[in-house]
mmCIF file of C-alpha atoms and ligand atoms in Angstrom:
data_model
loop_
_atom_site.group_PDB
_atom_site.id
_atom_site.type_symbol
_atom_site.label_atom_id
_atom_site.label_comp_id
_atom_site.label_asym_id
_atom_site.label_seq_id
_atom_site.Cartn_x
_atom_site.Cartn_y
_atom_site.Cartn_z
ATOM 1 C CA MET A 254 68.305 66.885 126.508
ATOM 2 C CA SER A 255 70.838 69.346 127.859
ATOM 3 C CA ILE A 256 70.355 72.880 126.636
ATOM 4 C CA SER A 257 73.592 74.001 125.102
ATOM 5 C CA ARG A 258 75.131 77.320 126.105
ATOM 6 C CA ARG A 259 74.654 78.400 122.511
ATOM 7 C CA THR A 260 70.903 77.721 122.718
ATOM 8 C CA VAL A 261 70.601 79.716 125.911
ATOM 9 C CA LEU A 262 72.570 82.594 124.428
ATOM 10 C CA ALA A 263 70.561 82.461 121.221
ATOM 11 C CA SER A 264 67.377 82.671 123.293
ATOM 12 C CA GLY A 265 68.480 86.125 124.412
ATOM 13 C CA LEU A 266 67.959 85.042 128.017
ATOM 14 C CA ALA A 267 71.622 85.361 128.833
ATOM 15 C CA LEU A 268 72.186 88.580 126.935
ATOM 16 C CA PRO A 269 70.889 91.012 129.591
ATOM 17 C CA LEU A 270 73.104 89.216 132.078
ATOM 18 C CA ALA A 271 76.034 89.540 129.741
ATOM 19 C CA ALA A 272 75.796 93.315 129.521
ATOM 20 C CA PRO A 273 76.753 94.009 133.170
ATOM 21 C CA LEU A 274 79.514 91.403 132.820
ATOM 22 C CA ALA A 275 80.870 93.175 129.770
ATOM 23 C CA ALA A 276 80.636 96.445 131.637
ATOM 24 C CA CYS A 277 82.634 94.854 134.446
ATOM 25 C CA ASP A 278 85.436 94.414 131.949
ATOM 26 C CA ARG A 279 85.375 98.118 131.335
ATOM 27 C CA ILE A 280 85.251 98.924 135.037
ATOM 28 C CA SER A 281 87.850 96.344 136.063
ATOM 29 C CA ALA A 282 91.144 97.981 136.942
ATOM 30 C CA GLU A 283 93.368 98.388 133.900
ATOM 31 C CA PRO A 284 96.211 95.859 134.143
ATOM 32 C CA THR A 285 99.612 97.416 134.863
ATOM 33 C CA PRO A 286 101.229 98.241 131.515
ATOM 34 C CA PRO A 287 104.114 95.865 130.766
ATOM 35 C CA ASN A 288 107.625 97.240 130.814
ATOM 36 C CA VAL A 289 108.685 97.191 127.156
ATOM 37 C CA PRO A 290 111.937 98.365 125.529
ATOM 38 C CA PRO A 291 111.700 100.728 122.529
ATOM 39 C CA LEU A 292 110.413 98.481 119.741
ATOM 40 C CA LYS A 293 112.892 99.737 117.149
ATOM 41 C CA SER A 294 115.710 98.699 119.517
ATOM 42 C CA VAL A 295 114.638 95.044 119.610
ATOM 43 C CA ALA A 296 113.110 94.588 116.143
ATOM 44 C CA PRO A 297 115.212 92.461 113.736
ATOM 45 C CA CYS A 298 114.721 95.065 110.978
ATOM 46 C CA PRO A 299 113.371 98.627 110.620
ATOM 47 C CA PHE A 300 110.260 98.943 112.827
ATOM 48 C CA GLY A 301 107.595 101.005 111.085
ATOM 49 C CA ALA A 302 104.288 102.688 111.794
ATOM 50 C CA ALA A 303 101.540 104.279 109.756
ATOM 51 C CA ILE A 304 101.395 108.063 109.961
ATOM 52 C CA LYS A 305 98.725 110.694 109.240
ATOM 53 C CA ALA A 306 100.045 114.199 108.539
ATOM 54 C CA MET A 307 98.089 115.663 111.474
ATOM 55 C CA GLN A 308 100.118 113.474 113.852
ATOM 56 C CA ILE A 309 103.207 115.543 113.091
ATOM 57 C CA ASP A 310 101.563 118.260 115.198
ATOM 58 C CA ASP A 311 100.767 115.881 118.067
ATOM 59 C CA PRO A 312 103.730 116.023 120.486
ATOM 60 C CA ASP A 313 102.649 112.835 122.269
ATOM 61 C CA TRP A 314 102.525 110.920 118.991
ATOM 62 C CA VAL A 315 105.878 112.394 117.878
ATOM 63 C CA ALA A 316 107.560 111.377 121.157
ATOM 64 C CA LEU A 317 106.166 107.837 120.908
ATOM 65 C CA ALA A 318 107.227 107.563 117.259
ATOM 66 C CA ARG A 319 110.732 108.876 117.888
ATOM 67 C CA ALA A 320 111.170 106.362 120.716
ATOM 68 C CA ASN A 321 109.853 103.288 118.886
ATOM 69 C CA VAL A 322 109.892 103.761 115.134
ATOM 70 C CA SER A 323 112.545 103.865 112.394
ATOM 71 C CA GLN A 324 110.278 103.818 109.328
ATOM 72 C CA LEU A 325 106.990 105.437 108.347
ATOM 73 C CA THR A 326 104.172 104.618 105.935
ATOM 74 C CA PRO A 327 101.682 107.384 105.014
ATOM 75 C CA GLU A 328 98.330 105.923 106.057
ATOM 76 C CA TRP A 329 96.237 107.719 103.413
ATOM 77 C CA GLU A 330 97.686 111.024 102.213
ATOM 78 C CA MET A 331 100.027 109.545 99.594
ATOM 79 C CA LYS A 332 97.104 107.718 97.939
ATOM 80 C CA MET A 333 94.977 108.839 94.987
ATOM 81 C CA GLU A 334 92.061 109.673 97.316
ATOM 82 C CA TYR A 335 94.093 112.595 98.673
ATOM 83 C CA VAL A 336 96.615 113.325 95.882
ATOM 84 C CA LEU A 337 93.917 113.401 93.158
ATOM 85 C CA ALA A 338 91.076 114.814 95.275
ATOM 86 C CA ASP A 339 91.111 117.930 93.071
ATOM 87 C CA GLY A 340 91.560 116.033 89.813
ATOM 88 C CA LEU A 341 94.413 114.658 87.749
ATOM 89 C CA ASP A 342 95.619 118.084 86.706
ATOM 90 C CA ARG A 343 95.807 119.430 90.283
ATOM 91 C CA PRO A 344 97.638 116.844 92.419
ATOM 92 C CA ASN A 345 97.940 117.542 96.159
ATOM 93 C CA PHE A 346 101.390 116.663 97.482
ATOM 94 C CA ASP A 347 101.371 119.001 100.495
ATOM 95 C CA ARG A 348 100.727 116.359 103.142
ATOM 96 C CA SER A 349 102.909 113.635 101.621
ATOM 97 C CA ASP A 350 105.674 116.254 101.355
ATOM 98 C CA ALA A 351 105.193 117.083 105.052
ATOM 99 C CA ILE A 352 105.402 113.396 105.986
ATOM 100 C CA ALA A 353 108.523 112.913 103.851
ATOM 101 C CA ALA A 354 110.136 115.957 105.471
ATOM 102 C CA PHE A 355 109.235 114.696 108.976
ATOM 103 C CA ALA A 356 110.734 111.293 108.207
ATOM 104 C CA GLN A 357 113.918 112.860 106.876
ATOM 105 C CA ALA A 358 114.210 115.286 109.823
ATOM 106 C CA ASN A 359 113.822 112.395 112.279
ATOM 107 C CA GLY A 360 116.125 109.926 110.564
ATOM 108 C CA MET A 361 113.244 107.609 109.687
ATOM 109 C CA ALA A 362 112.922 105.659 106.425
ATOM 110 C CA LEU A 363 109.798 106.159 104.326
ATOM 111 C CA HIS A 364 107.714 103.444 102.642
ATOM 112 C CA GLY A 365 105.500 104.804 99.851
ATOM 113 C CA HIS A 366 101.870 103.658 100.001
ATOM 114 C CA THR A 367 100.369 103.163 97.470
ATOM 115 C CA LEU A 368 100.650 103.856 93.753
ATOM 116 C CA ILE A 369 97.920 101.685 92.186
ATOM 117 C CA TRP A 370 94.948 100.355 94.195
ATOM 118 C CA TYR A 371 91.705 98.913 92.837
ATOM 119 C CA SER A 372 89.676 100.929 95.318
ATOM 120 C CA GLN A 373 90.844 104.412 94.336
ATOM 121 C CA GLY A 374 91.254 106.560 91.236
ATOM 122 C CA LYS A 375 88.062 105.600 89.407
ATOM 123 C CA GLU A 376 86.582 109.109 89.712
ATOM 124 C CA ALA A 377 89.792 110.896 88.719
ATOM 125 C CA PHE A 378 90.226 108.644 85.656
ATOM 126 C CA ALA A 379 86.536 108.724 84.696
ATOM 127 C CA GLY A 380 85.993 109.791 81.093
ATOM 128 C CA LEU A 381 89.512 108.852 80.037
ATOM 129 C CA SER A 382 90.105 106.053 77.531
ATOM 130 C CA GLY A 383 92.788 104.807 75.173
ATOM 131 C CA ALA A 384 95.979 106.857 74.935
ATOM 132 C CA ALA A 385 94.614 109.510 77.312
ATOM 133 C CA PHE A 386 94.077 106.862 80.017
ATOM 134 C CA ASP A 387 97.580 105.514 79.394
ATOM 135 C CA ARG A 388 99.130 108.971 79.655
ATOM 136 C CA ALA A 389 97.294 109.587 82.938
ATOM 137 C CA PHE A 390 98.218 106.168 84.413
ATOM 138 C CA ASP A 391 101.885 106.414 83.432
ATOM 139 C CA GLY A 392 102.038 110.105 84.297
ATOM 140 C CA TYR A 393 100.613 109.598 87.793
ATOM 141 C CA ILE A 394 103.204 106.968 88.672
ATOM 142 C CA ALA A 395 106.019 109.032 87.146
ATOM 143 C CA ALA A 396 104.910 112.130 89.066
ATOM 144 C CA LEU A 397 104.418 110.489 92.468
ATOM 145 C CA ALA A 398 107.259 107.948 92.434
ATOM 146 C CA GLY A 399 109.507 110.471 90.740
ATOM 147 C CA ARG A 400 108.738 113.149 93.330
ATOM 148 C CA TYR A 401 109.920 110.938 96.189
ATOM 149 C CA ARG A 402 112.837 109.291 94.407
ATOM 150 C CA GLY A 403 115.709 109.237 96.886
ATOM 151 C CA LYS A 404 113.308 109.960 99.760
ATOM 152 C CA VAL A 405 111.377 106.691 99.867
ATOM 153 C CA ARG A 406 113.092 103.377 100.583
ATOM 154 C CA SER A 407 110.331 101.384 98.892
ATOM 155 C CA TRP A 408 106.841 101.448 97.367
ATOM 156 C CA ASP A 409 103.647 99.473 97.531
ATOM 157 C CA VAL A 410 103.341 99.660 93.751
ATOM 158 C CA VAL A 411 100.127 97.601 93.635
ATOM 159 C CA ASN A 412 97.807 97.119 96.596
ATOM 160 C CA GLU A 413 95.231 94.343 97.187
ATOM 161 C CA PRO A 414 94.772 92.771 93.720
ATOM 162 C CA ILE A 415 92.974 89.618 94.961
ATOM 163 C CA LEU A 416 89.297 88.978 95.787
ATOM 164 C CA ASP A 417 88.551 88.400 99.476
ATOM 165 C CA ASP A 418 87.704 84.718 98.934
ATOM 166 C CA GLY A 419 90.933 84.189 97.018
ATOM 167 C CA SER A 420 89.049 82.831 93.999
ATOM 168 C CA ALA A 421 90.527 85.249 91.438
ATOM 169 C CA LEU A 422 92.037 88.670 90.846
ATOM 170 C CA ARG A 423 89.771 91.671 91.336
ATOM 171 C CA ASP A 424 88.141 93.357 88.374
ATOM 172 C CA CYS A 425 88.777 97.095 88.483
ATOM 173 C CA HIS A 426 89.190 100.152 86.275
ATOM 174 C CA TRP A 427 92.874 99.306 85.896
ATOM 175 C CA SER A 428 92.272 95.680 84.810
ATOM 176 C CA ALA A 429 89.529 96.834 82.439
ATOM 177 C CA ARG A 430 92.170 98.750 80.451
ATOM 178 C CA TYR A 431 95.239 96.532 80.776
ATOM 179 C CA GLY A 432 94.048 93.104 81.958
ATOM 180 C CA HIS A 433 94.413 91.578 85.428
ATOM 181 C CA ASP A 434 98.152 90.899 85.305
ATOM 182 C CA GLY A 435 98.689 93.632 82.727
ATOM 183 C CA TYR A 436 97.964 96.615 84.945
ATOM 184 C CA MET A 437 100.348 95.287 87.567
ATOM 185 C CA LEU A 438 103.114 94.651 85.030
ATOM 186 C CA ARG A 439 102.659 98.194 83.673
ATOM 187 C CA ALA A 440 102.597 99.763 87.135
ATOM 188 C CA PHE A 441 105.793 98.033 88.230
ATOM 189 C CA GLU A 442 107.570 98.892 84.957
ATOM 190 C CA LYS A 443 106.621 102.588 85.248
ATOM 191 C CA ALA A 444 107.583 102.653 88.928
ATOM 192 C CA ARG A 445 110.949 101.106 88.082
ATOM 193 C CA ILE A 446 111.589 103.887 85.531
ATOM 194 C CA ALA A 447 110.483 106.616 87.960
ATOM 195 C CA ASP A 448 112.517 105.290 90.899
ATOM 196 C CA PRO A 449 115.296 102.868 89.910
ATOM 197 C CA ASP A 450 116.456 102.535 93.534
ATOM 198 C CA GLY A 451 113.190 102.018 95.405
ATOM 199 C CA VAL A 452 112.307 98.460 96.455
ATOM 200 C CA LEU A 453 109.042 97.648 94.664
ATOM 201 C CA PHE A 454 106.385 95.702 96.593
ATOM 202 C CA LEU A 455 103.115 93.907 95.936
ATOM 203 C CA ASN A 456 100.958 94.321 99.066
ATOM 204 C CA GLU A 457 97.923 92.258 100.173
ATOM 205 C CA TYR A 458 95.823 91.546 103.264
ATOM 206 C CA ASN A 459 94.577 88.206 104.649
ATOM 207 C CA GLN A 460 97.056 86.241 102.543
ATOM 208 C CA GLU A 461 98.640 85.146 105.852
ATOM 209 C CA SER A 462 95.306 84.177 107.413
ATOM 210 C CA VAL A 463 93.015 82.969 104.583
ATOM 211 C CA PRO A 464 94.681 80.005 102.841
ATOM 212 C CA ALA A 465 92.778 80.410 99.547
ATOM 213 C CA LYS A 466 93.830 84.049 99.317
ATOM 214 C CA GLY A 467 97.420 83.185 100.174
ATOM 215 C CA ALA A 468 97.488 80.505 97.479
ATOM 216 C CA GLN A 469 96.184 82.966 94.882
ATOM 217 C CA PHE A 470 98.794 85.531 95.948
ATOM 218 C CA LEU A 471 101.640 83.019 95.602
ATOM 219 C CA LYS A 472 100.417 82.050 92.117
ATOM 220 C CA LEU A 473 100.240 85.721 91.136
ATOM 221 C CA VAL A 474 103.779 86.399 92.379
ATOM 222 C CA GLU A 475 105.097 83.402 90.434
ATOM 223 C CA ARG A 476 103.348 84.600 87.234
ATOM 224 C CA LEU A 477 104.583 88.180 87.579
ATOM 225 C CA LEU A 478 108.175 87.092 88.220
ATOM 226 C CA LYS A 479 108.076 84.710 85.238
ATOM 227 C CA ALA A 480 106.814 87.606 83.104
ATOM 228 C CA GLY A 481 109.880 89.635 84.075
ATOM 229 C CA CYS A 482 108.035 92.013 86.412
ATOM 230 C CA PRO A 483 110.497 94.084 88.521
ATOM 231 C CA LEU A 484 108.698 92.876 91.651
ATOM 232 C CA GLN A 485 111.245 92.999 94.477
ATOM 233 C CA GLY A 486 109.316 92.643 97.714
ATOM 234 C CA LEU A 487 106.203 91.035 99.180
ATOM 235 C CA GLY A 488 103.938 92.929 101.587
ATOM 236 C CA LEU A 489 101.951 90.925 104.145
ATOM 237 C CA GLN A 490 99.560 93.504 105.536
ATOM 238 C CA SER A 491 98.745 91.310 108.586
ATOM 239 C CA HIS A 492 95.447 92.849 109.654
ATOM 240 C CA LEU A 493 94.983 89.935 112.030
ATOM 241 C CA TRP A 494 92.053 88.781 114.093
ATOM 242 C CA ILE A 495 92.004 86.760 117.313
ATOM 243 C CA ASP A 496 90.436 83.530 115.963
ATOM 244 C CA ILE A 497 92.917 82.726 113.202
ATOM 245 C CA PRO A 498 93.739 79.045 113.887
ATOM 246 C CA ASP A 499 97.152 78.295 115.441
ATOM 247 C CA GLY A 500 99.910 77.711 112.903
ATOM 248 C CA VAL A 501 98.235 79.191 109.824
ATOM 249 C CA ILE A 502 100.278 82.399 109.886
ATOM 250 C CA ALA A 503 103.624 80.646 110.477
ATOM 251 C CA ALA A 504 102.932 78.085 107.745
ATOM 252 C CA TYR A 505 102.220 80.835 105.233
ATOM 253 C CA MET A 506 105.320 82.811 106.196
ATOM 254 C CA ARG A 507 107.405 79.718 105.403
ATOM 255 C CA GLU A 508 105.653 79.361 102.031
ATOM 256 C CA ILE A 509 106.031 82.959 100.912
ATOM 257 C CA ALA A 510 109.660 83.028 102.050
ATOM 258 C CA GLN A 511 110.458 80.461 99.350
ATOM 259 C CA PHE A 512 110.587 83.214 96.715
ATOM 260 C CA GLY A 513 113.678 84.493 98.523
ATOM 261 C CA LEU A 514 112.361 88.078 98.285
ATOM 262 C CA PRO A 515 112.332 90.704 101.056
ATOM 263 C CA ILE A 516 109.154 90.489 103.123
ATOM 264 C CA HIS A 517 107.428 93.486 104.728
ATOM 265 C CA VAL A 518 104.904 92.912 107.499
ATOM 266 C CA SER A 519 103.324 96.112 106.290
ATOM 267 C CA GLU A 520 100.158 96.932 108.278
ATOM 268 C CA LEU A 521 99.987 94.889 111.487
ATOM 269 C CA ASP A 522 97.013 95.376 113.724
ATOM 270 C CA CYS A 523 94.835 92.795 115.493
ATOM 271 C CA THR A 524 91.300 93.744 116.411
ATOM 272 C CA LEU A 525 89.776 92.160 119.520
ATOM 273 C CA ARG A 526 86.342 92.278 117.876
ATOM 274 C CA THR A 527 84.763 89.338 116.064
ATOM 275 C CA GLU A 528 81.806 88.938 113.724
ATOM 276 C CA ASN A 529 79.810 87.146 116.417
ATOM 277 C CA PRO A 530 77.492 89.585 118.230
ATOM 278 C CA LEU A 531 77.035 86.956 120.942
ATOM 279 C CA ASP A 532 80.753 86.617 121.591
ATOM 280 C CA LEU A 533 80.922 87.002 125.364
ATOM 281 C CA ARG A 534 84.604 86.426 125.825
ATOM 282 C CA SER A 535 86.291 88.775 128.277
ATOM 283 C CA GLN A 536 88.763 91.472 127.250
ATOM 284 C CA ALA A 537 91.469 89.443 129.005
ATOM 285 C CA ASP A 538 90.631 86.335 126.947
ATOM 286 C CA ARG A 539 90.664 88.347 123.735
ATOM 287 C CA LEU A 540 93.998 89.958 124.599
ATOM 288 C CA ALA A 541 95.471 86.520 125.303
ATOM 289 C CA ARG A 542 94.391 85.317 121.871
ATOM 290 C CA GLN A 543 95.699 88.520 120.268
ATOM 291 C CA THR A 544 99.062 87.924 121.961
ATOM 292 C CA ALA A 545 99.175 84.389 120.546
ATOM 293 C CA ARG A 546 98.517 85.563 116.977
ATOM 294 C CA VAL A 547 100.948 88.495 117.112
ATOM 295 C CA THR A 548 103.623 86.307 118.676
ATOM 296 C CA GLU A 549 103.190 83.696 115.944
ATOM 297 C CA LEU A 550 103.562 86.348 113.238
ATOM 298 C CA ALA A 551 106.566 88.089 114.823
ATOM 299 C CA GLU A 552 108.379 84.826 115.595
ATOM 300 C CA ALA A 553 107.808 83.517 112.056
ATOM 301 C CA PHE A 554 109.081 86.809 110.631
ATOM 302 C CA THR A 555 112.119 86.859 112.948
ATOM 303 C CA ALA A 556 112.985 83.329 111.796
ATOM 304 C CA LEU A 557 113.388 84.580 108.203
ATOM 305 C CA PRO A 558 116.926 85.073 106.827
ATOM 306 C CA PRO A 559 118.087 88.667 107.575
ATOM 307 C CA ALA A 560 117.997 89.622 103.874
ATOM 308 C CA GLN A 561 114.270 88.816 103.811
ATOM 309 C CA ARG A 562 113.367 90.832 106.903
ATOM 310 C CA PHE A 563 112.633 94.090 105.067
ATOM 311 C CA ALA A 564 110.590 95.863 107.749
ATOM 312 C CA PHE A 565 107.912 95.227 110.374
ATOM 313 C CA THR A 566 105.211 97.918 110.388
ATOM 314 C CA VAL A 567 102.221 98.439 112.670
ATOM 315 C CA TRP A 568 99.200 100.197 111.246
ATOM 316 C CA GLY A 569 99.322 102.952 113.846
ATOM 317 C CA LEU A 570 100.893 103.337 117.285
ATOM 318 C CA ARG A 571 98.064 104.036 119.758
ATOM 319 C CA ASP A 572 94.708 102.232 119.827
ATOM 320 C CA THR A 573 92.877 105.480 119.098
ATOM 321 C CA ASP A 574 95.060 106.074 116.033
ATOM 322 C CA SER A 575 93.644 102.905 114.458
ATOM 323 C CA TRP A 576 91.186 102.838 111.570
ATOM 324 C CA TYR A 577 89.259 100.429 113.793
ATOM 325 C CA ARG A 578 88.681 103.279 116.242
ATOM 326 C CA GLN A 579 87.528 105.956 113.798
ATOM 327 C CA GLY A 580 83.989 107.348 113.645
ATOM 328 C CA ASP A 581 80.955 105.216 114.267
ATOM 329 C CA LYS A 582 83.022 102.005 114.040
ATOM 330 C CA ASP A 583 84.629 102.852 117.406
ATOM 331 C CA ASP A 584 83.387 100.632 120.261
ATOM 332 C CA GLY A 585 85.660 102.433 122.714
ATOM 333 C CA ARG A 586 87.273 99.146 123.788
ATOM 334 C CA ASP A 587 89.219 97.725 120.849
ATOM 335 C CA LYS A 588 92.968 97.493 121.408
ATOM 336 C CA PRO A 589 94.345 96.688 117.930
ATOM 337 C CA LEU A 590 97.747 98.378 118.279
ATOM 338 C CA PRO A 591 100.907 98.207 120.458
ATOM 339 C CA PHE A 592 100.104 101.212 122.667
ATOM 340 C CA ASP A 593 97.008 102.435 124.462
ATOM 341 C CA SER A 594 95.475 105.864 123.916
ATOM 342 C CA PHE A 595 97.907 107.332 126.490
ATOM 343 C CA GLY A 596 100.933 105.821 124.725
ATOM 344 C CA ARG A 597 101.426 103.119 127.385
ATOM 345 C CA PRO A 598 102.510 99.656 126.119
ATOM 346 C CA ASN A 599 99.670 97.212 125.451
ATOM 347 C CA PRO A 600 100.119 93.434 125.695
ATOM 348 C CA MET A 601 100.808 93.597 121.927
ATOM 349 C CA ALA A 602 103.966 95.660 122.485
ATOM 350 C CA ALA A 603 105.206 93.158 125.071
ATOM 351 C CA ALA A 604 104.434 90.273 122.716
ATOM 352 C CA LEU A 605 106.363 91.915 119.877
ATOM 353 C CA ALA A 606 109.396 92.690 122.051
ATOM 354 C CA GLU A 607 109.410 89.126 123.406
ATOM 355 C CA ALA A 608 109.088 87.547 119.959
ATOM 356 C CA PHE A 609 111.755 89.778 118.408
ATOM 357 C CA ARG A 610 114.205 88.768 121.116
ATOM 358 C CA ALA A 611 113.371 85.035 120.849
HETATM 359 O O1 G3I B 1346 90.880 113.198 108.101
HETATM 360 C C1 G3I B 1346 89.805 113.339 107.173
HETATM 361 C C2 G3I B 1346 88.726 114.242 107.771
HETATM 362 O O2 G3I B 1346 89.267 115.560 107.914
HETATM 363 C C3 G3I B 1346 87.511 114.266 106.844
HETATM 364 O O3 G3I B 1346 86.488 115.029 107.452
HETATM 365 C C4 G3I B 1346 87.031 112.826 106.634
HETATM 366 C C5 G3I B 1346 85.832 112.752 105.719
HETATM 367 O O4 G3I B 1346 86.252 113.003 104.398
HETATM 368 O O5 G3I B 1346 88.099 112.062 106.018
HETATM 369 C C6 G3I B 1346 89.220 111.968 106.885
HETATM 370 O O6 G3I B 1346 90.218 111.240 106.209
HETATM 371 C C7 G3I B 1346 90.001 109.828 106.213
HETATM 372 C C8 G3I B 1346 91.331 109.170 106.609
HETATM 373 O O7 G3I B 1346 91.226 107.740 106.534
HETATM 374 C C9 G3I B 1346 91.781 109.564 108.009
HETATM 375 O O8 G3I B 1346 90.922 109.014 108.956
HETATM 376 C C10 G3I B 1346 89.636 109.405 104.783
HETATM 377 O O9 G3I B 1346 88.374 109.928 104.435
HETATM 378 C C11 G3I B 1346 89.592 107.879 104.727
HETATM 379 O O10 G3I B 1346 89.379 107.456 103.374
HETATM 380 C C12 G3I B 1346 90.927 107.295 105.193
HETATM 381 O O11 G3I B 1346 90.780 105.879 105.257
HETATM 382 C C13 G3I B 1346 92.014 105.141 105.177
HETATM 383 C C14 G3I B 1346 91.753 103.968 104.224
HETATM 384 O O12 G3I B 1346 92.909 103.122 104.155
HETATM 385 C C15 G3I B 1346 91.466 104.465 102.808
HETATM 386 O O13 G3I B 1346 92.574 105.189 102.338
HETATM 387 C C16 G3I B 1346 92.363 104.616 106.566
HETATM 388 O O14 G3I B 1346 92.768 105.696 107.399
HETATM 389 C C17 G3I B 1346 93.526 103.636 106.461
HETATM 390 O O15 G3I B 1346 93.787 103.022 107.725
HETATM 391 C C18 G3I B 1346 93.206 102.533 105.444
HETATM 392 O O16 G3I B 1346 94.370 101.766 105.302
HETATM 393 C C19 G3I B 1346 94.233 100.613 104.449
HETATM 394 C C20 G3I B 1346 95.524 100.466 103.661
HETATM 395 O O17 G3I B 1346 95.753 101.633 102.886
HETATM 396 C C21 G3I B 1346 95.464 99.227 102.778
HETATM 397 N N1 G3I B 1346 95.183 98.034 103.578
HETATM 398 C C22 G3I B 1346 93.952 98.128 104.398
HETATM 399 C C23 G3I B 1346 94.039 99.340 105.312
HETATM 400 C C24 G3I B 1346 92.830 99.424 106.237
HETATM 401 O O18 G3I B 1346 91.676 99.618 105.478
#
């Protein structure tokens, strides 16, 4: 009976051997960075990146952004966690104002992120009910969307309404008051009043990579549109991973395009890490698979009609800017973004440029 590789690995016998091999990856000479044109010059739409306010004071980040980016999305400082950190009656707009001013000064568009999200706001709204809750909900949207009217091109009005397995919509403090579709209908209606010119988006992750979640998203969009919701754009976050099967992303892009609405690839990154602690694949193998996934996404997006190519946004510029590389989650090796920590193009940047020009 042959002993499968999996059995050997599971025995732990191979693991000690694997460690020096993995270390070899780290020691092996870094491949020569590819020669890549500025991404905003080859993208078939505005090319965006997430921004944290502190990056405005980082000259290396600013130079990289000015060279490659024509749109910005505040990564966290335009969300309730920052705006309402001191309570509903003391909103903090200092950092979102700084980001808006930086965008304007650098001729970059601004995508507002995000007005209503299941995962934030529960503390600030705690203790409110009935008309007081309604006044706070409506007032928050009016204040934030109203403040940036004329400065933002678009908004993620509602973020991530669907359960990870795609089985249903999430329960949250917003749905508890208004119902699952109800809170989204209300949010979009209030956003429309506050900013009649902003393009209003529904934004979700893994819809492009988990078929059940994509199916639930498409059903939700159809229901909201039938209910007269001023939903004008669809955000595919595209937090990809290297083992998404070939063709899944492209197939979904064709499905979601059928609504005829503008599509925003809104938060692209692709971690090289997997859930399997015994995954011994080399960095080179992982980067090759990342290139395949990113190419599939960018080619499928580029194939959309121009009117549906709203923007293509990466969730950070340099690997070390990524949420994957913050704090104790950082393995020091993940390369989820287009540029390395020195601002040199990663294989992802080359893949994007190639796909955009296809
Ligand atoms: O910078 C402060 C630091 O000064 C402070 O000491 C520390 C502890 O409070 O917080 C730091 O801010 C953190 C910030 O990221 C910057 O790193 C916030 O706590 C933390 O909540 C925030 O996390 C963001 C997260 O959304 C929640 O807002 C991530 O950066 C951001 O990448 C992530 O982005 C989300 C999208 O909005 C929605 N789609 C998924 C995506 C990834 O989770």
